[in-house]
Amino acid sequence: MQTETDIASDPGHSDRQPDGNSTLPCKELPDPKRIRVLLAHYFQHFHTLRCFAFIHKTSFLQKLDDDLAARAHNKSSLLHMMCSIGAQFYALEYSETVEQFPPKTILAAGSQWAATARSLLLGSFDQISVENLMTAQLLYDYSLRMANYTQAFMLSALMTRMTHALQINLEYTDDILGHHVDSNSLSVTARESRRRLMWSCYITDAQCGSGVDQLMLLEDKDIKIQLPCDEQNFLQERPCITRMLSGSPLPFVPVDLVSANSTNTISIAAYFIQHIEIRKRVLKYIKHLDQASLPWLPDSEFHLFDDELQTWHSSLPAEIQFTPSVIYLRKESNELGALALLHCAYYQTMCDLYRLGAPALYKLRSAFYFPPEQDQFLRHLQLSLFKAARSIAAIIADAARHGPAMVADTWLPSITYDSNRIMLYYLTIIFNPSDQGTKHLVINTIPYLQSNVQALKMMSATNAVAEDMYHASHSMLEKLGVASDSISPQPQLVLDDPYLANFGAGRDSTPGTPSQTAPDYVLNPLSIFRMARSDIPERHAPEKTHNTPIDTGSSSAALAAPGHNDQQDSNIDQGQAFGPNLDMFITPNLIWDWQPMETAVGSGMNSEGLLPWVDTSYTSYVGDFIS
Ligand SMILES: *[C@@H]1O[C@H](CO)[C@@H](O)[C@H](O)[C@H]1NC(C)=O
Ligand SMILES: *[C@@H]1O[C@H](CO)[C@@H](O)[C@H](O)[C@H]1NC(C)=O
């Protein structure tokens, strides 16, 4: 097809010149043929990710033809945004198959249309419409991709207000199945599209809020719509009855219409939404450990969450599980990226829950003190944390094998990076040079560490932040000596981030405890809120009261003990901790909650069984990474 080659020589229809000179960006949308190619990439690769499938493809394309005929399309912020995202995926495919581009070139594809979409959107700031909300959601994700966290953070607020004004948190009518056709009413498809848009905003809000009440603008109880139906029903415009987030059907749906199979008609996105709801509560719990019961008690919040998460995961229907046959099935329907994200999200939440066994790694402020008799429980937490991180690496490697578009979600780079941090941390605390078992584990973990590094490299074509993470994790592995045969994870080698040194000097290290608490102190440095704050010139944080610095040689057990918090904080602020840590690299000027590294707890490792879905072909694939 001639048009294909035309665009191919010009990915994203940017004004890349053969001689490398570029002229001013061309802001006009390309001709209709090229628009259709870009939209095909949008629908194939982006639409199916996460919860972004809110545009009904065939009605959109039908309306587009009318608009193109009437030359009305150049005013559409939504179309500009879709072309911009389509251009990135187009450039990605081109780079994979024809001529390789550096990641920055792929990310820059279509940026002129994103800029136009942004000015159209903000220019009609006071015109609240479903279409503008869709543009805002796409621009939000685009901003994350380009590592423009401030813009993403502000857009998330705009979007919440739009959902309030549009009231898409409520069902449009009681007549879910569209039995009573009324020409004034919205079609069944338009209503499903609004529902999906609302859920997409729900996820955005959860992601920006990270379990901090102050930062969360949407409440679960106010969302009184059903979960998205499955993709086939949506595409075919078939109405169906699903369930609300709480699991119960909508109160006004007649009981006889709620079939027993109504969970079979929900999409992958619906499972993702369900998981995000649990995740919000887990993150909230982990930020309020000072009010929580001791985790080893049978009825502790920890055990309840642990049960709830595992029950949720084990009750996923077969066609949602991460098994080889489902992987190929979902690849066929372009849903492999969404499937991988769902499972990564689950294991990431498990990591977030089990991190209370590794307070030093996560700089938890109100960590539990584990008495000696809970040693076994502590080791169980740490081993489970490690296993969850390794599962993430396995899933990402399996998805990445099918191409970079499968790992293009904006959440994946930090999940992948964190997975490596956790695995390295675990190896450090259990490693015992005289024990063959732990040596064996270290050797067996290396392929997972390496595949994460490779995946981060791959992700840098679709997520700007992944490039920095790739370099940081790559040099950590080099320091570990992966290329040589004398690998031994020693804290000073493994946990000393190569970038830390560069920024250590300029760091604000005022010792003390803040007199007022702020989300800065409880959030992961990679959270959108902290990333956004790091872009602001004025980022005043609550004053700190000074404490007398103490001897830094104290044991971690004493530091974690209740009543030793001040001591803990002053150690933190002397920057005693070292971790495989990008924090300082990304936001060098913030004050961190540094906590001292935990001392080794011995080697509690006896089994490290393969993951249920890991068949031998996967193992041999991982084996390819061993040099
Ligand atoms: C974010 O995007 C806006 C608008 O395109 C731009 O002006 C700003 O410089 C960007 N910020 C960063 C940190 O990239
Ligand atoms: C499943 O539900 C649909 C309507 O949602 C219904 O038409 C179909 O007969 C049901 N199938 C079974 C096996 O109950």
Short mmCIF file of C-alpha atoms and ligand atoms in Angstrom, two decimals, residues 177 233 239-241 257-262 264-265, ligand 2:
data_model
loop_
_atom_site.label_atom_id
_atom_site.label_comp_id
_atom_site.label_asym_id
_atom_site.label_seq_id
_atom_site.Cartn_x
_atom_site.Cartn_y
_atom_site.Cartn_z
CA LEU A 177 -30.63 -3.17 28.42
CA ASN A 233 -20.22 -6.94 23.63
CA PRO A 239 -26.09 -4.24 26.15
CA CYS A 240 -25.25 -6.38 29.11
CA ILE A 241 -25.65 -6.42 32.81
CA LEU A 257 -32.14 -10.03 34.53
CA VAL A 258 -29.13 -10.53 36.74
CA SER A 259 -28.00 -13.83 35.38
CA ALA A 260 -25.62 -16.01 37.26
CA ASN A 261 -23.18 -15.53 34.43
CA SER A 262 -22.96 -11.76 34.72
CA ASN A 264 -18.52 -13.73 32.53
CA THR A 265 -19.38 -10.57 30.67
C1 LIG B 2 -25.76 -15.40 30.15
O1 LIG B 2 -26.36 -14.12 30.19
C2 LIG B 2 -26.94 -13.70 28.97
C3 LIG B 2 -27.50 -12.31 29.20
O2 LIG B 2 -26.63 -11.53 29.92
C4 LIG B 2 -28.01 -14.68 28.54
O3 LIG B 2 -28.53 -14.28 27.29
C5 LIG B 2 -27.43 -16.07 28.43
O4 LIG B 2 -28.44 -17.00 28.12
C6 LIG B 2 -26.77 -16.47 29.75
N1 LIG B 2 -26.12 -17.75 29.60
C7 LIG B 2 -26.20 -18.71 30.53
C8 LIG B 2 -25.45 -19.95 30.25
O5 LIG B 2 -26.83 -18.56 31.57
#
